Each structure stands twice: as structure tokens, then as C-alpha cells.
Amino acid sequence: MEIRRLQNHAICPPAGTMVRGMFVAILLLFAGRASAGDLKLWYAQPAQDWMAEALPIGNGRVGGMLFGGLDSEHVQFNEDTLWTGDENDTGAYQDFGDLFIDLSHQGATDYRRELDLSDAVHSVSYELNGVHYRREAFCSFPDQVLVIHLTANKPGRQSGLVRRVDAHKGQLTIDKNLISFKGALTNGLMYEAEAMVVSQGGTLHAESGGVRFENADVVTVLLDAGTSYLPQSDKKWRGEDPHRRLVRQLDAAARKSFDVLKANHLGDYQHLFSRVELNLGSSDPAVASLPTDKRMAAYTAGGADPELEALFFQMGRYLLIGSSRIGSLPANLQGIWNNSNSPPWRCDYHADVNVQMNYWPADLTNLSECFEPLFDWVDSGRAVHRRQTAAQFHTRGWTTRGENGVYGGSTWEWVPAASAWLCQDLWDHYSYTHDRKYLQKLYPVLKEVCEFWEDRLKPLPDGTLVAPMDFSPEHGPVEDGVSFVQQLVYDLFTNYLDASTALNLDSEHRQKIAILRARLLAPKIGKWGQLQEWMVDRDDPNDKHRHVSHMIALYPGHQISPLTTPQLADAAKVSLNARGDESTGWAMAWRINLWARLLDGDHCYRLLRNQLRLVKDEGTNYEAGGGTYSNLLDAHPPFQIDGNFGAAAGIAEMLVQSQTGEVQLLPALPGAWPAGSVKGLRARGGFEVDIAWHDGKLAVATIRSALGGTCHLRYGQTEASIQVPAGGSCRVNARLSD
Ligand code: FUC
């Protein structure tokens, strides 16, 4: 459907030459005054519990969960490719092992453990016997090592033992300052981890349990891990023994000083992280200065804390940078952090919402680079999926089952719409970046998933096309015309039409797909005014199921919107209200996004508060209500990272949307955030948006574009079309004029 006629047209002069009204400067000054708070999680005691208290660091490939102990620092660590399974079985993501630095520093005072999201450095500090000790840890992407650095304000005070535990009981070697272990999983995957201890002053020697340092001034531990995994089915998913690569990376890192390693890490991390700043208003300083666990308890008791909400948003971005970098596997159910060899749901890639949700914030929150692993993973599994799909469905193209691993193997139920849903994320990356090289890689993927549906769709007697025999995740009967499948096929065909037009390819096939799309069974409104989950009008108004798959057309899809299809949007509202606001972590996060698309900021906010409430680790009681652990990790329960990512996307979606061919400013601003600002969110079409608001109203917005182009803006009922020069920017006020 077409968007309404634009009422206001403005052409911006190139950046720098634009005359800016005085009011803009004044309002900007005003909006800038509210403090965004610091971006630290901190605690007055060491972590006891992996899931709810330890703090994650990661470089996309290697990850660590740190406990910050006094008797011993404990780093449970992972490497993203350590997977069991094969082409027939999903397998499970594995724990790699533990690193301990035994220090015997019990009885310390002034203890503080902290994770600073602005520099991705974990630190621990305390006083003991008149000495101030400090530990810093980070996981470097440029140097590919996890670094732990121990210092004290007096010389010769560092004594302890570094030791390692292999989660698979491989062969352990201790040689001078190096502790390694290696082995192979039952599927033949070789793995190895190396830790090097470097000290200044004092002595260092190997002993049977590990590497001991005595009376040192400074100690640095470098950790790396790897496997022989190769993301290529034609090479049987195996590459070289990781040993040489690990030694090379570790030696190169060891030749650099700690300051250089840290500077490299900061340069890389902050280049990504600092693109987005979010200020949702100031918290009471007495609340904001509480340790994070106490602060969350106060929030859960009903207190206001907009800086905590902004911190939760940035935590989502932090976790994506930590678990999904160029060359890594995509973020799995727990990102890369997992301490079990039989983790919940295999810690896999669930393709009936979870892996897709992981990437909802990627482009929107200006982390396009972090998106790339998703494409690579989809691409690497296609050959296997094609074979399995042909055997199961006798069609061209491919799809997959609900549970997926890293060798193309999948288990559990078939989810025929899974590949179309993955394609939605893949297309979205293009719609934000307009990267044509990427589009050329993506095109064949979209096309072959279209072919799957060309072969699979079935005509009803009146010629309407339905997806046959499918189910709505994860409930209801198996039957024809399930809404979420219809909506995803509509979305896939729409994206394919745009892709083939943009590349000027396959015009005949495009026409065919356009005809099929027009024949698809469309979303239906049922007897109690609800959006139907099935072709048959059987929705139960008391159904509180966590999945809200039949609303994919509203979010993350674009087929339903209050602006273009108001009746369907109203029906979605009826259904969503019936489903309720209490659910698992990811399911509440999805609801935030859905209510944002329904332009109801206060409802989004209610859900955000539900999701951010503090919960304890109660193990794998899957059915207990969701929430957030004191380390800001999402609780399905147990820990599941999709909720973190979904919530970060939802908060952004409350402030900027770009789903109907226009960029909407503050579409779902809640009453709880009367003044604030955001910098650097992305909008489809290659735009970047900064907004400041005051008294619940837009004060000023800046639209930037590397590519340049027309940007259709909407704020409330006001619309405008502006020309943003390539590499330049435009500023508008609440009337959308400059
Ligand atoms: C889907 C969801 C569950 C859980 C699992 C990993 O099956 O229905 O709630 O998130 O994925």
C-alpha cells in the first residue's frame, strides 16, 4: 500500500552550509544536559553463580565469564566453533574449559567488580594488607586473545598459581610459562587452548598444577583457544589443526605490551560501540550509584531508573559485539557463553524465532559488521539443507528444522518457513546498508528459497495459495494456511522482487513471483476481532502462548502497519492484548517491538519493565516467567541471549522506525521518558538518525547519509520529504523543517 502524500518538502543544503535556527542550538544544549549515566555494571562482591552473576567478555570467537573471586579469579571460557554433531545431527555447543588464578586474597576490603560497557573491560579492585590490587580483563578482536592483567600499587606483591581445566579432559601440558591442553571431540574435531603467563619482577616457574608466579610486580595472562572447524561442507567441515594458529596469535600478542594490547582493543571496540549514545533521562544519583544487583532490586520494586534502562539497551549492543564479529559464527542461544557440555536446547541456533531475533538490533543499532556471521553461517549450511529438503519435501530450494548446529545438521521438527524467516534478516541487512556487493551474494539465497515455495505452495479451490501442512510455533494443529507461514512467504517474495529489481535480474521470474504473491492467502480478522493465527478462525482469547508468530507481518515484517493497514493493525492489537504481557524473556522482547510498531510507547515500557525485573537463577525451569539476572543477562529462563537482543531492538524501535518507506521519529515514546536523546540509530535506506526530545516532544533530529538520497520523514501526523546529500546531513525540528 502507498504511504500518504507528503505534506512538506524540504531540500537540505550540504552539511556545514545549512543555516541552523537558534532554537535548535538551545534545545540541543538543553537535551545534552541530562546525564546519560556511566555504562558500568558493578558489584560489591565476587560472583558465585555462572548464570546470574558472572560477567561476560568476548571477541566474537573467544568468550569468557569472569567471577572476580578473591581466593581465585575464575574465567570459564568458550570458543565459538567447539561443537559436537555433524551433517545429520545438530550436536551441541560445548564448554571449553576454565582458567583459575589462585591468589588467596580472602579478607580484602573495598572490593569492587565491574564491567564497563564503554570500553569492554572487566575490572576487579580491592585493598589487602595495605596494598591496592587491580585486575583488568578484556577479549581483544584485533589481537585475538583474552587478556588478564594483575597490578598492585606496591612492587613484588603478586604471588599465585595459574591453572587450567579442560572441559573434555584432554591432554594437559605445562611448559615454562605456558599451559596448554588439547584433544578431540567424538566427531573428530580437534581443539586446543593455550595460556601464557608473563610477569614483571619476581619469579615464574612451571609446576605440576600450573604456572606459579612469586613476588612479581605485574602479571599478564594471555589465553587463546581454537578448533579445526572449517565452515565448508565440501571440506567435510574440517581445516587445520589449530596449534600453529594459536601459537602464532599468542606469540604475536606476547610481543606487545599490555598498553598496546589494550589500546588495540579499545580502538576496535569503541569504533563500533560508540556509534550509538542513548540518554533516556537522569536517574536519582542515589539509585544510579547503587551496585547493579541492588539497583535492579530497587527497579523491580517499582523505582524509576532510566539510566538502567539505557544500560540494558547498551548491554544488548555490547553482547552482540562480544559474540558476533566478522569471521566468527553467529551468536547462538547464549551468544558464545556456555559452561555446559549438554546446555539447554543444545545452546544451538533455533530457527523458529531465536537466531532471527539475535540479529534484530544489528543494523538498527549501528553494528552492521556484527551482522555478517549470520549470512556466512546460512550460506555454509545451504548445500546440506538443499539435500535434506529435497529428500523431505521433493522440492527445489531449501529449508531446515527448528534446531540447527554448525555442520548443516538439524534436528527436531521441520520448520518450513525457517529459511524464509532467515532471509528476512538477510534482506534487512541490505535494506539498511544498500551494500550492492552483499546483495549480489544474497540474491541466489533469496531466489532458491523462493523456489522452495514455488514448488510447495498449494492452491485452494478458488485459486488462493496456501502453505500446506504446517504449524504455528510452537502450538496448534498441523494444517494448511498457517498465518505466520503465509506472512513470511509474502515477505520473502516482496524482498525477492525488490532484490531482482535492484540488480535488474530475472525479470520473467520476478513477474511469476509477483503473481504468486498476489494469490497468497492474506492475513484475516477473526470473530473476536483478532488477527487469526490460522486460516480457520479458532483462536482462543485465553491463549497466553509465548510465541506470537502470526504477528510477524507487524514485526519484524512490514505487511501490517497502523499507517497502511489500520484494520489489521487493530486486529493485531486485540490478539496481543489477549496474549498478555507476561512471558519468557525473548517473548516479552518481541512484544516490545510489536507494541512499538503499534505506536504504543507506554505499553512497550510496561513490557520493558517486566523484562528488566530482577530474577534469581532458578536453573532450567523453562516455564517460569522471564526477567533479567543481576548481570543483565536475559532470563528465558535459563539465560538466553535473544531476549537481550530483542529488547535492545525494541528500545530502538520505540525511538526510530523505518518500515513503511519512511523514517518515523519517536513513534512510540513512553510517558516515562519525557526528555532524552539518541545518537546514531540506523534507518532503512542507509540513513543514520540523531534525535533530541523534551517534554515528550521532538526537539531536533539530524538525518545523516553516506549514500545520500530522499528521506521521507514522519513525526506524529507531520510528514516531510528531505534530500540528504551524500556524506552530509539534515536537521529538522518538530515541524520537520529546518
Ligand atoms: C523455542 C522457544 C523456547 C526456547 C527455545 C530455545 O523453541 O519456544 O521458548 O526459546 O526456542
mmCIF file of N, CA and C and ligand atoms in Angstrom, residues 333 344-345 348 350-354 412 473-474 545-547 584 586 622-623 636 640 642, ligand 1:
data_model
loop_
_atom_site.group_PDB
_atom_site.id
_atom_site.type_symbol
_atom_site.label_atom_id
_atom_site.label_comp_id
_atom_site.label_asym_id
_atom_site.label_seq_id
_atom_site.Cartn_x
_atom_site.Cartn_y
_atom_site.Cartn_z
ATOM 1 N N LEU A 333 22.231 -19.427 21.083
ATOM 2 C CA LEU A 333 21.225 -19.125 22.126
ATOM 3 C C LEU A 333 21.821 -18.410 23.336
ATOM 4 N N PRO A 344 21.238 -26.105 27.812
ATOM 5 C CA PRO A 344 19.816 -26.013 27.492
ATOM 6 C C PRO A 344 19.625 -25.834 25.983
ATOM 7 N N TRP A 345 18.726 -26.589 25.404
ATOM 8 C CA TRP A 345 18.425 -26.531 23.967
ATOM 9 C C TRP A 345 19.709 -26.588 23.117
ATOM 10 N N ASP A 348 22.009 -23.905 20.761
ATOM 11 C CA ASP A 348 22.131 -24.023 19.306
ATOM 12 C C ASP A 348 21.581 -22.790 18.584
ATOM 13 N N HIS A 350 18.285 -21.940 17.127
ATOM 14 C CA HIS A 350 16.867 -22.242 16.924
ATOM 15 C C HIS A 350 16.332 -21.318 15.838
ATOM 16 N N ALA A 351 15.708 -21.922 14.827
ATOM 17 C CA ALA A 351 15.347 -21.126 13.643
ATOM 18 C C ALA A 351 13.861 -20.813 13.573
ATOM 19 N N ASP A 352 13.165 -20.921 14.730
ATOM 20 C CA ASP A 352 11.753 -20.528 14.683
ATOM 21 C C ASP A 352 11.503 -19.273 15.509
ATOM 22 N N VAL A 353 12.514 -18.503 15.754
ATOM 23 C CA VAL A 353 12.498 -17.123 16.227
ATOM 24 C C VAL A 353 13.845 -16.710 16.791
ATOM 25 N N ASN A 354 14.537 -17.637 17.496
ATOM 26 C CA ASN A 354 15.631 -17.213 18.351
ATOM 27 C C ASN A 354 16.834 -16.660 17.595
ATOM 28 N N TRP A 412 14.893 -31.989 15.507
ATOM 29 C CA TRP A 412 13.555 -31.571 15.942
ATOM 30 C C TRP A 412 12.654 -31.411 14.717
ATOM 31 N N PRO A 473 4.521 -21.891 15.462
ATOM 32 C CA PRO A 473 5.419 -22.223 16.581
ATOM 33 C C PRO A 473 4.806 -21.812 17.926
ATOM 34 N N GLU A 474 4.831 -22.578 18.898
ATOM 35 C CA GLU A 474 5.078 -23.998 18.948
ATOM 36 C C GLU A 474 3.835 -24.633 19.541
ATOM 37 N N HIS A 545 0.122 -18.162 24.951
ATOM 38 C CA HIS A 545 1.364 -18.762 24.461
ATOM 39 C C HIS A 545 2.443 -17.707 24.209
ATOM 40 N N ARG A 546 3.698 -18.093 24.503
ATOM 41 C CA ARG A 546 4.806 -17.134 24.347
ATOM 42 C C ARG A 546 5.008 -16.727 22.889
ATOM 43 N N HIS A 547 4.869 -17.676 21.973
ATOM 44 C CA HIS A 547 5.085 -17.326 20.563
ATOM 45 C C HIS A 547 3.927 -16.464 20.060
ATOM 46 N N THR A 584 8.158 -15.470 28.677
ATOM 47 C CA THR A 584 9.596 -15.708 28.786
ATOM 48 C C THR A 584 10.329 -14.450 28.307
ATOM 49 N N TRP A 586 12.581 -13.707 25.822
ATOM 50 C CA TRP A 586 12.546 -13.316 24.411
ATOM 51 C C TRP A 586 11.140 -12.941 23.973
ATOM 52 N N TYR A 622 12.099 -23.989 32.533
ATOM 53 C CA TYR A 622 11.786 -23.265 31.301
ATOM 54 C C TYR A 622 10.478 -22.484 31.368
ATOM 55 N N GLU A 623 9.549 -23.009 32.131
ATOM 56 C CA GLU A 623 8.216 -22.411 32.107
ATOM 57 C C GLU A 623 8.068 -21.237 33.069
ATOM 58 N N HIS A 636 15.413 -16.596 30.076
ATOM 59 C CA HIS A 636 14.229 -17.192 29.413
ATOM 60 C C HIS A 636 13.202 -17.594 30.446
ATOM 61 N N GLN A 640 19.177 -16.831 28.152
ATOM 62 C CA GLN A 640 19.046 -16.955 26.698
ATOM 63 C C GLN A 640 19.220 -15.558 26.117
ATOM 64 N N ASP A 642 18.725 -14.120 23.250
ATOM 65 C CA ASP A 642 17.794 -13.468 22.311
ATOM 66 C C ASP A 642 16.978 -12.377 22.991
HETATM 67 C C1 FUC B 1 11.977 -22.016 21.062
HETATM 68 C C2 FUC B 1 11.114 -21.380 22.147
HETATM 69 C C3 FUC B 1 11.548 -21.732 23.521
HETATM 70 C C4 FUC B 1 13.049 -21.552 23.652
HETATM 71 C C5 FUC B 1 13.770 -22.370 22.596
HETATM 72 C C6 FUC B 1 15.242 -22.212 22.635
HETATM 73 O O1 FUC B 1 11.662 -23.328 20.923
HETATM 74 O O2 FUC B 1 9.786 -21.760 22.001
HETATM 75 O O3 FUC B 1 10.881 -20.865 24.404
HETATM 76 O O4 FUC B 1 13.371 -20.212 23.491
HETATM 77 O O5 FUC B 1 13.342 -21.925 21.341
#
